[in-house]
mmCIF file of C-alpha atoms in Angstrom:
data_model
loop_
_atom_site.group_PDB
_atom_site.id
_atom_site.type_symbol
_atom_site.label_atom_id
_atom_site.label_comp_id
_atom_site.label_asym_id
_atom_site.label_seq_id
_atom_site.Cartn_x
_atom_site.Cartn_y
_atom_site.Cartn_z
ATOM 1 C CA MET H 1 123.221 57.629 1.464
ATOM 2 C CA LYS H 2 119.690 56.628 2.277
ATOM 3 C CA GLU H 3 120.610 55.697 5.872
ATOM 4 C CA THR H 4 122.422 59.017 6.335
ATOM 5 C CA HIS H 5 119.329 60.955 5.189
ATOM 6 C CA GLN H 6 117.061 59.046 7.593
ATOM 7 C CA TYR H 7 119.526 59.661 10.406
ATOM 8 C CA ARG H 8 119.401 63.417 9.809
ATOM 9 C CA ILE H 9 115.599 63.395 9.788
ATOM 10 C CA LEU H 10 115.591 61.485 13.092
ATOM 11 C CA MET H 11 118.043 63.961 14.670
ATOM 12 C CA ILE H 12 115.945 66.927 13.546
ATOM 13 C CA LYS H 13 112.773 65.428 15.049
ATOM 14 C CA THR H 14 114.633 64.627 18.265
ATOM 15 C CA LEU H 15 115.967 68.187 18.547
ATOM 16 C CA ALA H 16 112.494 69.574 17.785
ATOM 17 C CA ILE H 17 110.961 67.468 20.571
ATOM 18 C CA ILE H 18 113.691 68.555 22.992
ATOM 19 C CA GLY H 19 113.159 72.208 22.024
ATOM 20 C CA PHE H 20 109.427 71.865 22.523
ATOM 21 C CA LEU H 21 109.900 70.296 25.945
ATOM 22 C CA VAL H 22 112.350 73.056 26.974
ATOM 23 C CA THR H 23 109.931 75.733 25.765
ATOM 24 C CA LEU H 24 107.035 74.039 27.564
ATOM 25 C CA GLY H 25 109.110 73.835 30.780
ATOM 26 C CA LEU H 26 109.987 77.517 30.505
ATOM 27 C CA VAL H 27 106.318 78.441 30.047
ATOM 28 C CA VAL H 28 105.323 76.329 33.059
ATOM 29 C CA TRP H 29 108.070 77.955 35.177
ATOM 30 C CA LEU H 30 106.900 81.440 34.196
ATOM 31 C CA ILE H 31 103.308 80.552 35.094
ATOM 32 C CA VAL H 32 104.339 79.187 38.509
ATOM 33 C CA ALA H 33 106.494 82.246 39.224
ATOM 34 C CA GLY H 34 103.632 84.521 38.210
ATOM 35 C CA LEU H 35 101.219 82.734 40.520
ATOM 36 C CA ARG H 36 103.658 83.219 43.390
ATOM 37 C CA LEU H 37 103.732 86.982 42.759
ATOM 38 C CA ILE H 38 99.957 87.418 42.417
ATOM 39 C CA PRO H 39 99.092 87.071 46.190
ATOM 40 C CA GLY H 40 101.697 89.710 47.013
ATOM 41 C CA ALA H 41 100.248 92.022 44.390
ATOM 42 C CA PHE H 42 96.723 91.481 45.699
ATOM 43 C CA SER H 43 97.989 92.008 49.258
ATOM 44 C CA SER H 44 99.559 95.314 48.242
ATOM 45 C CA LEU H 45 96.365 96.398 46.486
ATOM 46 C CA ALA H 46 94.319 95.362 49.546
ATOM 47 C CA SER H 47 96.655 97.324 51.798
ATOM 48 C CA ILE H 48 96.277 100.417 49.633
ATOM 49 C CA ALA H 49 92.493 99.997 49.574
ATOM 50 C CA GLU H 50 92.405 99.563 53.363
ATOM 51 C CA SER H 51 94.500 102.710 53.825
ATOM 52 C CA ILE H 52 92.126 104.659 51.595
ATOM 53 C CA LYS H 53 89.133 103.232 53.467
ATOM 54 C CA ASN H 54 90.568 104.124 56.886
ATOM 55 C CA TYR H 55 91.563 107.647 55.928
ATOM 56 C CA ARG H 56 89.289 110.127 57.657
ATOM 57 C CA PRO H 57 90.166 113.801 57.462
ATOM 58 C CA LEU H 58 89.679 115.700 60.715
ATOM 59 C CA PRO H 59 86.468 117.754 60.817
ATOM 60 C CA SER H 60 86.647 121.506 61.022
ATOM 61 C CA LEU H 61 86.919 122.858 64.561
ATOM 62 C CA GLU H 62 83.969 125.091 65.417
ATOM 63 C CA LEU H 63 83.008 126.956 68.601
ATOM 64 C CA THR H 64 79.389 127.392 69.721
ATOM 65 C CA LEU H 65 78.437 129.971 72.354
ATOM 66 C CA GLU H 66 75.288 129.614 74.445
ATOM 67 C CA LYS H 67 75.225 133.432 74.622
ATOM 68 C CA THR H 68 77.163 136.000 72.622
ATOM 69 C CA ALA H 69 76.392 138.791 75.122
ATOM 70 C CA VAL H 70 76.359 138.432 78.926
ATOM 71 C CA ASP H 71 76.199 140.601 82.022
ATOM 72 C CA SER H 72 79.309 140.897 84.157
ATOM 73 C CA GLY H 73 79.472 137.831 86.416
ATOM 74 C CA GLU H 74 76.978 135.823 84.341
ATOM 75 C CA SER H 75 77.900 132.267 83.374
ATOM 76 C CA PHE H 76 77.491 130.708 79.951
ATOM 77 C CA GLU H 77 78.399 127.561 78.046
ATOM 78 C CA LEU H 78 81.022 127.110 75.339
ATOM 79 C CA HIS H 79 80.908 123.986 73.176
ATOM 80 C CA TRP H 80 83.094 122.758 70.323
ATOM 81 C CA THR H 81 83.420 120.029 67.715
ATOM 82 C CA ASP H 82 84.234 116.452 68.675
ATOM 83 C CA MET H 83 87.334 115.745 66.555
ATOM 84 C CA GLY H 84 86.896 111.978 66.909
ATOM 85 C CA THR H 85 90.600 111.213 67.487
ATOM 86 C CA GLU H 86 93.160 111.295 70.272
ATOM 87 C CA GLY H 87 94.625 114.740 70.875
ATOM 88 C CA THR H 88 94.611 117.789 73.116
ATOM 89 C CA PHE H 89 92.517 120.970 73.178
ATOM 90 C CA HIS H 90 93.972 124.266 74.417
ATOM 91 C CA PHE H 91 91.649 127.070 75.559
ATOM 92 C CA SER H 92 92.661 130.709 76.093
ATOM 93 C CA TYR H 93 91.182 134.205 75.922
ATOM 94 C CA GLY H 94 92.503 137.581 74.865
ATOM 95 C CA CYS H 95 93.710 140.104 77.441
ATOM 96 C CA THR H 96 91.246 142.989 77.860
ATOM 97 C CA ASP H 97 91.574 145.786 80.409
ATOM 98 C CA GLY H 98 89.542 145.012 83.544
ATOM 99 C CA VAL H 99 88.170 141.708 82.217
ATOM 100 C CA GLY H 100 88.507 138.416 84.103
ATOM 101 C CA LEU H 101 87.352 134.918 83.165
ATOM 102 C CA GLY H 102 86.654 131.842 85.270
ATOM 103 C CA VAL H 103 86.178 128.176 84.384
ATOM 104 C CA ARG H 104 83.847 125.985 86.427
ATOM 105 C CA GLY H 105 85.718 123.147 88.093
ATOM 106 C CA GLN H 106 84.557 119.688 89.117
ATOM 107 C CA ASP H 107 83.270 121.020 92.439
ATOM 108 C CA GLY H 108 81.057 123.580 90.688
ATOM 109 C CA VAL H 109 83.231 126.543 91.716
ATOM 110 C CA PHE H 110 84.482 128.931 89.034
ATOM 111 C CA VAL H 111 88.287 129.034 89.048
ATOM 112 C CA PRO H 112 89.847 132.223 87.598
ATOM 113 C CA ILE H 113 92.435 131.852 84.837
ATOM 114 C CA ARG H 114 94.762 134.525 83.513
ATOM 115 C CA CYS H 115 94.572 135.743 79.936
ATOM 116 C CA THR H 116 98.190 134.643 79.502
ATOM 117 C CA ASP H 117 97.348 131.050 80.519
ATOM 118 C CA SER H 118 96.429 128.186 78.214
ATOM 119 C CA LEU H 119 94.072 125.560 79.627
ATOM 120 C CA GLY H 120 94.831 122.049 78.326
ATOM 121 C CA LEU H 121 91.878 119.685 77.895
ATOM 122 C CA PRO H 122 91.673 116.020 76.780
ATOM 123 C CA ALA H 123 90.038 115.070 73.490
ATOM 124 C CA ASP H 124 86.889 113.709 75.183
ATOM 125 C CA VAL H 125 86.025 117.135 76.651
ATOM 126 C CA HIS H 126 83.803 119.134 74.309
ATOM 127 C CA GLY H 127 82.641 122.088 76.399
ATOM 128 C CA LEU H 128 83.254 124.460 79.309
ATOM 129 C CA PHE H 129 81.162 126.510 81.710
ATOM 130 C CA LEU H 130 82.597 130.027 81.806
ATOM 131 C CA SER H 131 81.979 133.205 83.803
ATOM 132 C CA VAL H 132 83.304 136.589 82.684
ATOM 133 C CA THR H 133 83.482 139.885 84.600
ATOM 134 C CA SER H 134 84.269 143.450 83.563
ATOM 135 C CA ASP H 135 85.392 146.019 86.146
ATOM 136 C CA ALA H 136 86.789 148.764 83.908
ATOM 137 C CA MET H 137 84.537 149.114 80.870
ATOM 138 C CA ARG H 138 80.780 149.260 80.470
ATOM 139 C CA VAL H 139 80.981 147.025 77.378
ATOM 140 C CA ALA H 140 83.951 144.882 76.359
ATOM 141 C CA ASP H 141 84.541 142.261 73.690
ATOM 142 C CA VAL H 142 86.450 139.203 74.893
ATOM 143 C CA PRO H 143 88.061 136.999 72.201
ATOM 144 C CA LEU H 144 88.038 133.252 72.933
ATOM 145 C CA THR H 145 90.441 130.856 71.224
ATOM 146 C CA LEU H 146 90.474 127.057 71.092
ATOM 147 C CA SER H 147 93.173 125.049 69.343
ATOM 148 C CA TYR H 148 93.446 121.299 68.780
ATOM 149 C CA GLU H 149 96.616 119.249 68.380
ATOM 150 C CA ASN H 150 96.566 115.712 66.988
ATOM 151 C CA ASP H 151 99.845 113.904 67.594
ATOM 152 C CA ALA H 152 99.136 110.976 65.279
ATOM 153 C CA LYS H 153 98.371 113.079 62.205
ATOM 154 C CA HIS H 154 100.479 116.101 63.190
ATOM 155 C CA VAL H 155 97.521 118.365 62.511
ATOM 156 C CA THR H 156 96.688 121.561 64.382
ATOM 157 C CA LYS H 157 93.332 123.322 64.070
ATOM 158 C CA GLU H 158 92.116 126.563 65.641
ATOM 159 C CA ALA H 159 88.755 128.262 66.146
ATOM 160 C CA LYS H 160 87.836 131.673 67.538
ATOM 161 C CA ALA H 161 84.715 133.307 68.974
ATOM 162 C CA THR H 162 83.880 136.545 70.760
ATOM 163 C CA VAL H 163 81.643 137.144 73.768
ATOM 164 C CA THR H 164 80.512 140.640 74.750
ATOM 165 C CA VAL H 165 80.372 141.416 78.481
ATOM 166 C CA ALA H 166 78.408 144.396 79.837
ATOM 167 C CA ASN H 167 78.563 146.038 83.251
ATOM 168 C CA ALA H 168 75.558 148.346 83.632
ATOM 169 C CA ASN H 169 77.028 149.874 86.806
ATOM 170 C CA ILE H 170 79.923 151.487 84.980
ATOM 171 C CA GLY H 171 79.437 154.946 83.483
ATOM 172 C CA GLU H 172 75.849 155.311 84.639
ATOM 173 C CA LYS H 173 74.212 157.133 87.541
ATOM 174 C CA PRO H 174 72.671 154.967 90.271
ATOM 175 C CA ALA H 175 69.188 153.841 89.385
ATOM 176 C CA THR H 176 66.306 155.599 91.184
ATOM 177 C CA THR H 177 64.017 152.592 90.957
ATOM 178 C CA THR H 178 64.491 149.034 92.025
ATOM 179 C CA PRO H 179 64.812 146.648 89.042
ATOM 180 C CA VAL H 180 62.656 143.573 88.817
ATOM 181 C CA VAL H 181 64.796 140.611 89.810
ATOM 182 C CA THR H 182 63.702 137.002 89.594
ATOM 183 C CA PRO H 183 65.878 134.519 91.490
ATOM 184 C CA SER H 184 67.024 131.512 89.578
ATOM 185 C CA PRO H 185 65.214 128.283 90.452
ATOM 186 C CA LYS H 186 66.642 126.067 93.134
ATOM 187 C CA PRO H 187 68.605 123.229 91.491
ATOM 188 C CA ALA H 188 66.852 119.912 91.805
ATOM 189 C CA THR H 189 68.290 116.786 93.327
ATOM 190 C CA THR H 190 66.830 113.533 92.072
ATOM 191 C CA THR H 191 67.462 109.899 92.910
ATOM 192 C CA ALA H 192 66.825 107.166 90.355
ATOM 193 C CA THR H 193 64.861 104.043 91.253
ATOM 194 C CA SER H 194 67.287 101.118 91.512
ATOM 195 C CA SER H 195 67.707 97.790 93.234
ATOM 196 C CA LYS H 196 70.515 99.377 95.244
ATOM 197 C CA PRO H 197 70.341 102.602 97.292
ATOM 198 C CA VAL H 198 71.768 105.709 95.632
ATOM 199 C CA THR H 199 72.990 108.951 97.124
ATOM 200 C CA PRO H 200 71.795 112.236 95.602
ATOM 201 C CA THR H 201 73.930 115.366 95.597
ATOM 202 C CA PRO H 202 73.019 119.047 95.285
ATOM 203 C CA ALA H 203 73.798 120.867 92.055
ATOM 204 C CA PRO H 204 76.161 123.883 92.117
ATOM 205 C CA LYS H 205 74.975 127.056 93.825
ATOM 206 C CA PRO H 206 72.720 128.955 91.383
ATOM 207 C CA VAL H 207 73.370 132.444 90.085
ATOM 208 C CA THR H 208 71.641 134.847 92.477
ATOM 209 C CA ARG H 209 70.735 137.519 89.911
ATOM 210 C CA VAL H 210 68.801 136.416 86.846
ATOM 211 C CA VAL H 211 66.321 138.658 85.010
ATOM 212 C CA TYR H 212 63.981 136.699 82.744
ATOM 213 C CA PRO H 213 62.119 138.288 79.826
ATOM 214 C CA PRO H 214 58.326 138.469 80.177
ATOM 215 C CA SER H 215 56.256 135.632 78.791
ATOM 216 C CA ASP H 216 54.697 136.355 75.392
ATOM 217 C CA PRO H 217 51.072 135.099 75.363
ATOM 218 C CA ASN H 218 51.371 134.639 71.604
ATOM 219 C CA GLY H 219 54.819 133.096 71.815
ATOM 220 C CA TYR H 220 56.020 129.507 71.898
ATOM 221 C CA THR H 221 57.475 126.987 74.344
ATOM 222 C CA ASP H 222 60.695 125.128 73.587
ATOM 223 C CA LEU H 223 62.297 122.965 76.272
ATOM 224 C CA ALA H 224 65.936 122.109 75.564
ATOM 225 C CA VAL H 225 67.880 119.349 77.361
ATOM 226 C CA THR H 226 71.655 119.716 77.732
ATOM 227 C CA THR H 227 73.959 117.165 79.350
ATOM 228 C CA LEU H 228 76.397 118.887 81.707
ATOM 229 C CA GLY H 229 78.560 115.853 82.358
ATOM 230 C CA SER H 230 79.009 112.495 84.038
ATOM 231 C CA GLY H 231 80.303 112.104 87.554
ATOM 232 C CA ILE H 232 80.738 110.045 90.695
ATOM 233 C CA ILE H 233 79.244 110.665 94.127
ATOM 234 C CA ARG H 234 81.672 110.245 97.022
ATOM 235 C CA ASN H 235 80.812 111.131 100.613
ATOM 236 C CA GLY H 236 77.654 112.852 99.406
ATOM 237 C CA ALA H 237 79.559 115.157 97.028
ATOM 238 C CA PHE H 238 79.322 115.066 93.229
ATOM 239 C CA SER H 239 82.522 115.287 91.143
ATOM 240 C CA PHE H 240 82.714 115.417 87.352
ATOM 241 C CA THR H 241 84.561 112.451 85.823
ATOM 242 C CA ALA H 242 85.120 111.271 82.263
ATOM 243 C CA SER H 243 84.412 107.616 83.165
ATOM 244 C CA TYR H 244 82.279 105.549 85.514
ATOM 245 C CA GLU H 245 83.415 103.033 88.148
ATOM 246 C CA ARG H 246 81.540 99.754 88.591
ATOM 247 C CA ASP H 247 81.457 99.798 92.390
ATOM 248 C CA ALA H 248 80.932 103.569 92.788
ATOM 249 C CA LYS H 249 77.809 105.708 93.022
ATOM 250 C CA ASN H 250 77.667 107.107 89.510
ATOM 251 C CA ALA H 251 75.583 110.057 88.360
ATOM 252 C CA ILE H 252 74.630 112.234 85.414
ATOM 253 C CA ARG H 253 74.090 115.991 85.550
ATOM 254 C CA PHE H 254 71.889 117.720 82.983
ATOM 255 C CA ASP H 255 70.005 120.961 82.438
ATOM 256 C CA VAL H 256 66.478 121.655 81.164
ATOM 257 C CA LYS H 257 65.892 125.157 79.823
ATOM 258 C CA ASN H 258 62.949 126.923 78.186
ATOM 259 C CA VAL H 259 64.542 128.591 75.157
ATOM 260 C CA GLY H 260 61.137 129.732 73.891
ATOM 261 C CA THR H 261 59.306 133.021 74.390
ATOM 262 C CA LYS H 262 56.345 131.741 76.397
ATOM 263 C CA THR H 263 56.130 130.166 79.873
ATOM 264 C CA SER H 264 55.788 126.410 79.541
ATOM 265 C CA ASP H 265 53.082 124.164 80.944
ATOM 266 C CA GLU H 266 53.951 121.732 83.699
ATOM 267 C CA TRP H 267 56.451 119.176 82.491
ATOM 268 C CA TYR H 268 58.462 116.106 83.519
ATOM 269 C CA PHE H 269 61.553 114.253 82.374
ATOM 270 C CA LYS H 270 62.531 110.634 81.791
ATOM 271 C CA THR H 271 66.015 109.136 82.029
ATOM 272 C CA LEU H 272 67.017 105.885 80.342
ATOM 273 C CA LEU H 273 69.573 104.340 82.737
ATOM 274 C CA PRO H 274 72.463 101.995 81.811
ATOM 275 C CA SER H 275 70.569 99.071 83.391
ATOM 276 C CA GLY H 276 67.799 99.538 80.812
ATOM 277 C CA GLU H 277 65.376 100.900 83.399
ATOM 278 C CA THR H 278 63.651 104.242 82.838
ATOM 279 C CA TYR H 279 63.324 106.777 85.638
ATOM 280 C CA THR H 280 60.324 109.129 85.399
ATOM 281 C CA SER H 281 60.422 112.335 87.424
ATOM 282 C CA PRO H 282 57.557 113.914 89.337
ATOM 283 C CA THR H 283 55.720 116.753 87.612
ATOM 284 C CA GLN H 284 57.857 119.906 87.450
ATOM 285 C CA ALA H 285 56.758 123.542 87.761
ATOM 286 C CA PRO H 286 56.423 125.624 84.548
ATOM 287 C CA LEU H 287 59.574 127.299 83.247
ATOM 288 C CA LYS H 288 59.602 130.965 82.232
ATOM 289 C CA PRO H 289 61.363 132.006 78.999
ATOM 290 C CA TYR H 290 65.112 131.319 79.408
ATOM 291 C CA GLU H 291 64.553 129.884 82.884
ATOM 292 C CA HIS H 292 66.386 126.624 83.504
ATOM 293 C CA ILE H 293 66.950 124.031 86.197
ATOM 294 C CA GLU H 294 69.783 121.550 86.730
ATOM 295 C CA PHE H 295 69.355 117.952 87.845
ATOM 296 C CA THR H 296 71.834 115.479 89.306
ATOM 297 C CA LEU H 297 70.612 111.901 88.920
ATOM 298 C CA GLY H 298 72.403 109.166 90.870
ATOM 299 C CA PHE H 299 72.205 105.474 89.984
ATOM 300 C CA ASP H 300 73.928 102.080 90.113
ATOM 301 C CA LEU H 301 75.280 100.678 86.860
ATOM 302 C CA ASP H 302 73.744 97.168 87.095
ATOM 303 C CA THR H 303 75.452 96.217 83.828
ATOM 304 C CA ASN H 304 78.692 94.571 82.696
ATOM 305 C CA ALA H 305 79.048 96.771 79.618
ATOM 306 C CA ASN H 306 82.270 98.706 79.091
ATOM 307 C CA LEU H 307 80.416 101.631 77.510
ATOM 308 C CA VAL H 308 77.032 102.889 78.682
ATOM 309 C CA THR H 309 74.670 105.554 77.357
ATOM 310 C CA ILE H 310 72.260 107.676 79.401
ATOM 311 C CA VAL H 311 69.413 109.493 77.657
ATOM 312 C CA ASN H 312 67.537 112.386 79.311
ATOM 313 C CA SER H 313 64.269 113.593 77.746
ATOM 314 C CA ALA H 314 61.843 116.392 78.698
ATOM 315 C CA PHE H 315 58.094 116.223 78.007
ATOM 316 C CA THR H 316 55.498 118.997 77.986
ATOM 317 C CA ASP H 317 52.476 120.041 75.961
ATOM 318 C CA ARG H 318 52.820 122.491 73.043
ATOM 319 C CA ASP H 319 56.594 122.177 72.697
ATOM 320 C CA VAL H 320 57.384 123.448 69.194
ATOM 321 C CA ASN H 321 60.790 121.762 68.756
ATOM 322 C CA ALA H 322 61.217 118.055 69.434
ATOM 323 C CA LYS H 323 64.841 117.943 68.219
ATOM 324 C CA ASN H 324 66.298 119.333 71.453
ATOM 325 C CA ASP H 325 63.972 117.518 73.867
ATOM 326 C CA SER H 326 66.467 114.681 74.421
ATOM 327 C CA ALA H 327 70.199 114.445 75.029
ATOM 328 C CA ALA H 328 72.289 111.256 75.023
ATOM 329 C CA TRP H 329 75.616 110.893 76.862
ATOM 330 C CA SER H 330 77.989 107.924 76.497
ATOM 331 C CA VAL H 331 80.501 107.087 79.236
ATOM 332 C CA VAL H 332 83.304 104.515 79.442
ATOM 333 C CA VAL H 333 83.147 102.133 82.435
ATOM 334 C CA LYS H 334 86.450 101.262 84.111
#
């Protein structure tokens, strides 16, 4: 009987040890399986976090008019928001009796478009030079519409603006006195200093009828620099392009305008070129209120960068607003 009792105790201890080992093995297996799942879980969490980080809602599309009211045949600038993604802009205008609209092309000539047309533009274009005429009404409101389509996000945005065009020759008797007319300044052609020769090109033909407001002795001077676009000079002619070519004669076209109420002092401009050199212009004649002058600056790249930035800056005494004295323009090099 005593041996039988000891045998039972031994069997119970043996079974207990076996059960413990089985339980321990099961715990170890669960731990190993859990460790195998953890990297996948962290990877999923990282993927979600990266998606949240990379999500950027498209900005609102806004139109900015250089002028909200123009004379018939007068040109003006239209700018809009850089959406920051690949897509397509579509520009159009509303049909109005006797009203026509033209868009300035790469050769500087305004090309008429019909009110039933839609002008497609790539995502890296953020402005147009427009000219509007009215032959039937003394004053007419012309609605402008710009839409944006983003294929990747399937998002469409739209913005609207209105420009008023006036034709003083409609509905009025001929004037008995000769109006004061100031011709627009002759566009300047400038060549940057470089180790290689560059070829300048004339800017587009200026508007022949521009009436500037009188200078206010108690007013202020405010020179504003606006980049008109990048381009390439071929056979002495400037053409707008969205990119530069390494072996071509590249150029930048920009405008300096006095948006103040008082005639400026003499002034000059500086251009930071892609090579890192700075071109300084000769002294320029004073600009009347709302008088402007365009410059085409030719240069050689002298850099291996795939993206270059040109900065144009205007300098004069007693300029009240330094924020618009400079304009930077980045261009891809192909």
